[in-house]
PDB file of C-alpha atoms in Angstrom:
ATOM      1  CA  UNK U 254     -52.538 -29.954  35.709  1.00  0.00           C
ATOM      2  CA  UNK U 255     -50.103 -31.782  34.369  1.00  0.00           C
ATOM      3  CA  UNK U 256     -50.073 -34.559  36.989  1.00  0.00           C
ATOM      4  CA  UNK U 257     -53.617 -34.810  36.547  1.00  0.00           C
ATOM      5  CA  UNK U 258     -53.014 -35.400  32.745  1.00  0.00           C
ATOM      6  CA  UNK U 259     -50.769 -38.202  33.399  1.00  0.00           C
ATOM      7  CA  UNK U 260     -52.505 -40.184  36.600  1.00  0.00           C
ATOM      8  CA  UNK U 261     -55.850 -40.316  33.969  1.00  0.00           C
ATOM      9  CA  UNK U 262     -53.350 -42.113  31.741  1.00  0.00           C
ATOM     10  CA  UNK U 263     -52.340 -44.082  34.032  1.00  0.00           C
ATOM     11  CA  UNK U 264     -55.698 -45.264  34.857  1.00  0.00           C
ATOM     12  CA  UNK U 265     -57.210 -45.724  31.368  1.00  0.00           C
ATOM     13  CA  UNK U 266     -53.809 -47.900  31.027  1.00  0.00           C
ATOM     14  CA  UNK U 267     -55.009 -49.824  33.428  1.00  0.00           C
ATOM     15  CA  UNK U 268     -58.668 -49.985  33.286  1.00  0.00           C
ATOM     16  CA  UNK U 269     -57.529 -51.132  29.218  1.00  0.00           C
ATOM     17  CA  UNK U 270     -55.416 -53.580  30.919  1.00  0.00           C
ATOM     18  CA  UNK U 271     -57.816 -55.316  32.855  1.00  0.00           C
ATOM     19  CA  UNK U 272     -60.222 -55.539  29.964  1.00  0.00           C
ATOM     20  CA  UNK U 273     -57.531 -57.025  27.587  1.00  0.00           C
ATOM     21  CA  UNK U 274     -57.165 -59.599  30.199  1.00  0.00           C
ATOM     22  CA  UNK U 275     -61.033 -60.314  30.743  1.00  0.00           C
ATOM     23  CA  UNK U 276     -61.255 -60.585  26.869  1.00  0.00           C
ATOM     24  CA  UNK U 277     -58.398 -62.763  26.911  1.00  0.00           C
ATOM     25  CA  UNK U 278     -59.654 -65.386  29.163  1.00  0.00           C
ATOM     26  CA  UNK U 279     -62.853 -65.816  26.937  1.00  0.00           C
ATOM     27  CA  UNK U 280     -60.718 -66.018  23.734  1.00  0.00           C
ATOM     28  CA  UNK U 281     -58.817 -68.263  25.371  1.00  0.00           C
ATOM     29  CA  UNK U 282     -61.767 -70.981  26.633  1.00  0.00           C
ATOM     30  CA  UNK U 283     -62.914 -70.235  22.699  1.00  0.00           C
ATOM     31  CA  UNK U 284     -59.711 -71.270  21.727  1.00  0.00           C
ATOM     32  CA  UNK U 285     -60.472 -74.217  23.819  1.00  0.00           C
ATOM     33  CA  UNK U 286     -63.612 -75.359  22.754  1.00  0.00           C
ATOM     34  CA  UNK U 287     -62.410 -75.139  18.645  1.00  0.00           C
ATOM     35  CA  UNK U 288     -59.355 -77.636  19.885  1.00  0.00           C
ATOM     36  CA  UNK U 289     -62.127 -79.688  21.775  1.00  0.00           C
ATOM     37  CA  UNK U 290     -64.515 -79.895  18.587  1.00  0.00           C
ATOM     38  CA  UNK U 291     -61.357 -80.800  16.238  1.00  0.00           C
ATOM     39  CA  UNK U 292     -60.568 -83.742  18.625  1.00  0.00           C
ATOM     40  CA  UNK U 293     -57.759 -82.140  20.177  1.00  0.00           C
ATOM     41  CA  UNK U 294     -58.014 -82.497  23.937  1.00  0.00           C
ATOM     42  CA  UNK U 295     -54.363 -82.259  25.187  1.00  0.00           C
ATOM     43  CA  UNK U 296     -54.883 -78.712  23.400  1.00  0.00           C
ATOM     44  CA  UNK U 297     -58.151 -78.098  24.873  1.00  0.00           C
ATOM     45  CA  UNK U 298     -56.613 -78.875  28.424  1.00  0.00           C
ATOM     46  CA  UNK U 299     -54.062 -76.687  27.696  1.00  0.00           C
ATOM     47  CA  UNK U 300     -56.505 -73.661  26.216  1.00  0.00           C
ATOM     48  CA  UNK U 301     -58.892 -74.211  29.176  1.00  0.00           C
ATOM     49  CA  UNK U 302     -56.011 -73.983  31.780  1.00  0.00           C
ATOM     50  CA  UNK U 303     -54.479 -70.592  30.192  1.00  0.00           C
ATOM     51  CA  UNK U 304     -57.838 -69.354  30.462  1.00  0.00           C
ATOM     52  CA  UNK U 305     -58.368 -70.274  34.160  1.00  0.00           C
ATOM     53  CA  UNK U 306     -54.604 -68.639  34.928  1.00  0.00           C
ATOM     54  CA  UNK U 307     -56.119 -65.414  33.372  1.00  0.00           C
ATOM     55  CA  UNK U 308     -59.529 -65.625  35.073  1.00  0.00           C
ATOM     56  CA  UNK U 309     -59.967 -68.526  37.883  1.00  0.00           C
ATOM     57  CA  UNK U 310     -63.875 -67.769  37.775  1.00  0.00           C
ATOM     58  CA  UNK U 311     -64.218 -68.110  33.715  1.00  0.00           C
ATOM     59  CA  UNK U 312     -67.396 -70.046  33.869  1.00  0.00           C
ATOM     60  CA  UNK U 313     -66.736 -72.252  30.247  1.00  0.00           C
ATOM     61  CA  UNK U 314     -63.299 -72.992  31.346  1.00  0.00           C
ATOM     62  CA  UNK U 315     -64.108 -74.684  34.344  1.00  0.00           C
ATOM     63  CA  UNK U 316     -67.080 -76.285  33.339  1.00  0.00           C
ATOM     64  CA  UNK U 317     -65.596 -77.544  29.933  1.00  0.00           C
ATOM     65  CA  UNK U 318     -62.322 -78.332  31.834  1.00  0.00           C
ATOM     66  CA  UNK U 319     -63.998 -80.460  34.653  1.00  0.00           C
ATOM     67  CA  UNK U 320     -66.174 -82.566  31.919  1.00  0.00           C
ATOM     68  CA  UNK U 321     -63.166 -82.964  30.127  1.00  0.00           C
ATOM     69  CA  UNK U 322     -61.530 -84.260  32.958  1.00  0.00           C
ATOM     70  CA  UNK U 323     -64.535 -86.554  34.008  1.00  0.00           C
ATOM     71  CA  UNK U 324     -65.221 -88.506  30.491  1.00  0.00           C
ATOM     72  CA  UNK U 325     -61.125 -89.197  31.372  1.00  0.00           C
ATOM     73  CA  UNK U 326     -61.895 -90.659  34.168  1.00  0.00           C
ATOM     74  CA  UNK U 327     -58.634 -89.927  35.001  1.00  0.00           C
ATOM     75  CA  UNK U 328     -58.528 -87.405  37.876  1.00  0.00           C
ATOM     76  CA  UNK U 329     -62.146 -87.634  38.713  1.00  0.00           C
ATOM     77  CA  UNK U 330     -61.020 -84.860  42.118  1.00  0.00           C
ATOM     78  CA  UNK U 331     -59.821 -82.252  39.927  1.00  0.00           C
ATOM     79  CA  UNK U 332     -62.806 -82.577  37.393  1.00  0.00           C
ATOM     80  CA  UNK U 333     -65.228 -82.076  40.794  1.00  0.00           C
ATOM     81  CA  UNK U 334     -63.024 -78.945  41.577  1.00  0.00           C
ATOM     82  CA  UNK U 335     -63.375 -77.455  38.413  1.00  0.00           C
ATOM     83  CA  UNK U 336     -67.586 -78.684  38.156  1.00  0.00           C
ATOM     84  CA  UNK U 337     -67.945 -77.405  41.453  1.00  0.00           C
ATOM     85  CA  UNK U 338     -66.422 -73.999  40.875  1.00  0.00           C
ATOM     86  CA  UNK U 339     -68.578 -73.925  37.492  1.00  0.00           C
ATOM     87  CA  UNK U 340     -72.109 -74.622  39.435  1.00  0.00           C
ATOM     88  CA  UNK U 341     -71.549 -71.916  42.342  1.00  0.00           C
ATOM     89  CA  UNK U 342     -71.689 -69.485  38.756  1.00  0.00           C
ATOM     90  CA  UNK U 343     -75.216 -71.724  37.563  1.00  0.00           C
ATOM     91  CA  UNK U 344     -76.503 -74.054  40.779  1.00  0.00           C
ATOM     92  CA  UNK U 345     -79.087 -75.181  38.648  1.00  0.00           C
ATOM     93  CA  UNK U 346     -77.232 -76.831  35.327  1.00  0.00           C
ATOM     94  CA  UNK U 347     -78.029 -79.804  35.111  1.00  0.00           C
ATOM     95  CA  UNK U 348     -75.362 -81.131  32.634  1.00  0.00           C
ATOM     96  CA  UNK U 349     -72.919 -80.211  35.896  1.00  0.00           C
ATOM     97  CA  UNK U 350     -75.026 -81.648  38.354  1.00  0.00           C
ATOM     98  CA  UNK U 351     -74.790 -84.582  36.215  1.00  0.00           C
ATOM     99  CA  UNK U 352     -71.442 -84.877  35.872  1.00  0.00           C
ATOM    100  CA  UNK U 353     -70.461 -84.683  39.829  1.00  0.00           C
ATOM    101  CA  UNK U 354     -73.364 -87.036  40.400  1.00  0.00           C
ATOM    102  CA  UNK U 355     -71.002 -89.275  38.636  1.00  0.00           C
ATOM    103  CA  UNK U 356     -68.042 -88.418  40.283  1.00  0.00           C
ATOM    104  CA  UNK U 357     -69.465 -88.552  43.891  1.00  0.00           C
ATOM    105  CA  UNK U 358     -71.820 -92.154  42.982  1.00  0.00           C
ATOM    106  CA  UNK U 359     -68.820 -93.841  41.774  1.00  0.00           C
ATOM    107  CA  UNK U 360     -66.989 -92.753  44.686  1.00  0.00           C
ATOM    108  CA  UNK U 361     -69.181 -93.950  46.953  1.00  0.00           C
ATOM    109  CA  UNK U 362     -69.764 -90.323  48.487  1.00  0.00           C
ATOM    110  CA  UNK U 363     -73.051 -90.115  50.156  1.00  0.00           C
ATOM    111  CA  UNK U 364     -72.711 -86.901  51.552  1.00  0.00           C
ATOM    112  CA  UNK U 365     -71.329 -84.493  47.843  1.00  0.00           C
ATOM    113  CA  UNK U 366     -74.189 -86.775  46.371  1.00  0.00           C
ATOM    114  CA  UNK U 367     -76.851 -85.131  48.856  1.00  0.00           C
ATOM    115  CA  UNK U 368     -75.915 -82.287  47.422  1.00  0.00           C
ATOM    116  CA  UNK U 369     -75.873 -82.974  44.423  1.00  0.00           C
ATOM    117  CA  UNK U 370     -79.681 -84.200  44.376  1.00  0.00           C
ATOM    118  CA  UNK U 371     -79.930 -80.799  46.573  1.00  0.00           C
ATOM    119  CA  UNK U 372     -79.249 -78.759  43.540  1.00  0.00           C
ATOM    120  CA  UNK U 373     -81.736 -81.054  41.235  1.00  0.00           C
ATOM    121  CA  UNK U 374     -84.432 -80.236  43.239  1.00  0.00           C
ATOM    122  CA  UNK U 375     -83.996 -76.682  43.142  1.00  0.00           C
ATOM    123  CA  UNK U 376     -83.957 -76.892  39.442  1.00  0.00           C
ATOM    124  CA  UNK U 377     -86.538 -77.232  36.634  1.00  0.00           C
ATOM    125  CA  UNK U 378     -85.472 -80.179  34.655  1.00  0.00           C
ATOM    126  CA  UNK U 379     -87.392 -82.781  36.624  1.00  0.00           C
ATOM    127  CA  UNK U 380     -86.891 -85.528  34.658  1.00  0.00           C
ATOM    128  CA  UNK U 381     -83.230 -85.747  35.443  1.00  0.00           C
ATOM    129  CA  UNK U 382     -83.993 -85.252  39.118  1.00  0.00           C
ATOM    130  CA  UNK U 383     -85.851 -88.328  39.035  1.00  0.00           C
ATOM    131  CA  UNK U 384     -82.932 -90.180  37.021  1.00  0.00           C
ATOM    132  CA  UNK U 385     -80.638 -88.720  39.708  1.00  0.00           C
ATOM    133  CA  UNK U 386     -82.359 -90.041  42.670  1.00  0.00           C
ATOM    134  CA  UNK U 387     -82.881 -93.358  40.638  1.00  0.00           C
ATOM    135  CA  UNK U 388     -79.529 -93.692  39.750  1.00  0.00           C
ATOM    136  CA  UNK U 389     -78.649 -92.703  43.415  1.00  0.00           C
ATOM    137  CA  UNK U 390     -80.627 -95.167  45.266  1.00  0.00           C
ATOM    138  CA  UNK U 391     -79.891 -98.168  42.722  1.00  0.00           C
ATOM    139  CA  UNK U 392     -75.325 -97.505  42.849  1.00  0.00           C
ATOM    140  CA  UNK U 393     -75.958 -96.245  46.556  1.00  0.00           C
ATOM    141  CA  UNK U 394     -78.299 -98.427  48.186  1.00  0.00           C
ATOM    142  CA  UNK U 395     -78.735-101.615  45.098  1.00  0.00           C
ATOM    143  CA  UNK U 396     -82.677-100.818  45.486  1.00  0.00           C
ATOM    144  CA  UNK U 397     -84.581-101.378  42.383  1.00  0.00           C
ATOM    145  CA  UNK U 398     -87.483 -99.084  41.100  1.00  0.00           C
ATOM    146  CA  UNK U 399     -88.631-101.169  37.971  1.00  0.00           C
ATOM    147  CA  UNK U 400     -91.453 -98.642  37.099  1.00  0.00           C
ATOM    148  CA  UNK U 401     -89.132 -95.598  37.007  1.00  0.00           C
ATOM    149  CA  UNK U 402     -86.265 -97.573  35.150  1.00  0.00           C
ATOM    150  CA  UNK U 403     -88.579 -98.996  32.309  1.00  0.00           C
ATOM    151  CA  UNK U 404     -89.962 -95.268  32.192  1.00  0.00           C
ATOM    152  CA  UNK U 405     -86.027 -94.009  31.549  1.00  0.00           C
ATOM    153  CA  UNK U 406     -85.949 -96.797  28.911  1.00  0.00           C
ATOM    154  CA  UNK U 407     -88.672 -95.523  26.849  1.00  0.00           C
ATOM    155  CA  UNK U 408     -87.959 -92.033  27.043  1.00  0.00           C
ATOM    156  CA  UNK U 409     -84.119 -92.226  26.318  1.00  0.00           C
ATOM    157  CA  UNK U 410     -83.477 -89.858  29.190  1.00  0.00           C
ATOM    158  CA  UNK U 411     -80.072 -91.199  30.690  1.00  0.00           C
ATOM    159  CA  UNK U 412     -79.216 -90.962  27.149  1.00  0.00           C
ATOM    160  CA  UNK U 413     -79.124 -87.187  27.106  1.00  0.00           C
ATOM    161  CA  UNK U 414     -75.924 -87.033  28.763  1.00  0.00           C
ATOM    162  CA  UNK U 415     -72.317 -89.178  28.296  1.00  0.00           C
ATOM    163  CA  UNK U 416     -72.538 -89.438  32.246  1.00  0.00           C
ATOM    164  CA  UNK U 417     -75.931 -90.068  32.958  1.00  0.00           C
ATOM    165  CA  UNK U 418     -75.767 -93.061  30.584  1.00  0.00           C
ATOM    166  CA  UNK U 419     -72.681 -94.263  31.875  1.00  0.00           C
ATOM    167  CA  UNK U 420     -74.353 -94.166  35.173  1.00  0.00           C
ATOM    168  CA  UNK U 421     -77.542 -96.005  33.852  1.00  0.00           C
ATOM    169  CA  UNK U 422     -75.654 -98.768  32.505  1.00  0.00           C
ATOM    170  CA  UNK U 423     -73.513 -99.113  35.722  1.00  0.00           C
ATOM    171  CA  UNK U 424     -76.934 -99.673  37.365  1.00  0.00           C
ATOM    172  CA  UNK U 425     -78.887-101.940  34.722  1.00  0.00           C
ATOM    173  CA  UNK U 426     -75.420-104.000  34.836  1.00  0.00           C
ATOM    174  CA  UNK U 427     -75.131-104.525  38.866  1.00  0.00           C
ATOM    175  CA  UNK U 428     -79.184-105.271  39.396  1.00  0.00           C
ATOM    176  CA  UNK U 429     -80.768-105.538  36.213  1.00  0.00           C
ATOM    177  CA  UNK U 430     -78.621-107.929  34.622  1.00  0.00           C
ATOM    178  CA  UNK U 431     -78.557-110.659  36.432  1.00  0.00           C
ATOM    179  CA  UNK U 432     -82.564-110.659  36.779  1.00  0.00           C
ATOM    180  CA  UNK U 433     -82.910-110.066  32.805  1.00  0.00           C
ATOM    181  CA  UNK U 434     -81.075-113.556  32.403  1.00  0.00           C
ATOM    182  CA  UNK U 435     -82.629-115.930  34.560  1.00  0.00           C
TER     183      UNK U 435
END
């Protein structure tokens, strides 16, 4: 009986454990995100990667980590890692699909961009599918789709997202420009 006492210690030890470690990871990534908000990136990187060593799958951690990393722009292969590990948890975001659209455009990666535009046409937001094939064909391919670009312009949609209007103004600046001022 005795034994039997002790080995259901053991386990709600364990089992207490593990949670204090799941719950730590979140705090963690919130820890993260306060640094973020107060300015403090080198703390948020820091926050975001203690999180990550206590739970590799913590969704905020790598999606907060891997936009951190992309609005560097300086280690655009590690942000994709971390984006990409954050979309297998939610395909359909489209803030993430956003970001490695980025990533992968200014890479010149026709292929990760595929799949990118993949994953916006299996979502909802349709308006930033559109953008994403716009802003695809226009850094890919340097086709212009005046209609669709003035129709971005009015509604302020690349403007809904740092990347997305980085990406716009990429675009207007290698085919619209030079048309706007002749």
């Amino acid at each position: 009986m005795e034994m039997r006492q002790k080995f259901r210690y053991a386990i709600i030890l364990l089992m207490s454990q593990f949670a204090l470690n799941c719950d730590s990871s979140g705090e963690l990534a919130s820890k993260a995100r306060e640094k973020e908000a107060q300015g403090n990136t080198a703390e948020a990187l820091y926050y975001y990667d203690l999180a990550l060593r206590e739970n590799p799958e913590n969704f905020t951690a790598n999606k907060n980590l891997g936009i951190l990393l992309a609005e560097s722009g300086e280690a655009p292969g590690s942000a994709a890692l971390y984006l990409e590990k954050a979309l297998k948890k939610d395909p359909k975001n489209p803030e993430i699909l956003l970001y490695l659209l980025e990533i992968y455009l200014l890479a010149g990666s026709r292929d990760e961009t595929e799949t990118v535009l993949r994953g916006f046409s299996e979502s909802w937001d349709k308006d930033r599918e559109s953008l994403a094939k716009f802003l695809s064909s226009c850094i890919l391919d340097s086709k212009k789709n005046p209609s669709e670009r003035k129709r971005f312009i009015e509604n302020r949609i690349p403007e809904s997202n740092p990347a997305s209007k980085r990406l716009f103004e990429l675009c207007e600046k290698r085919l619209y420009e030079e048309t706007s001022t002749k």
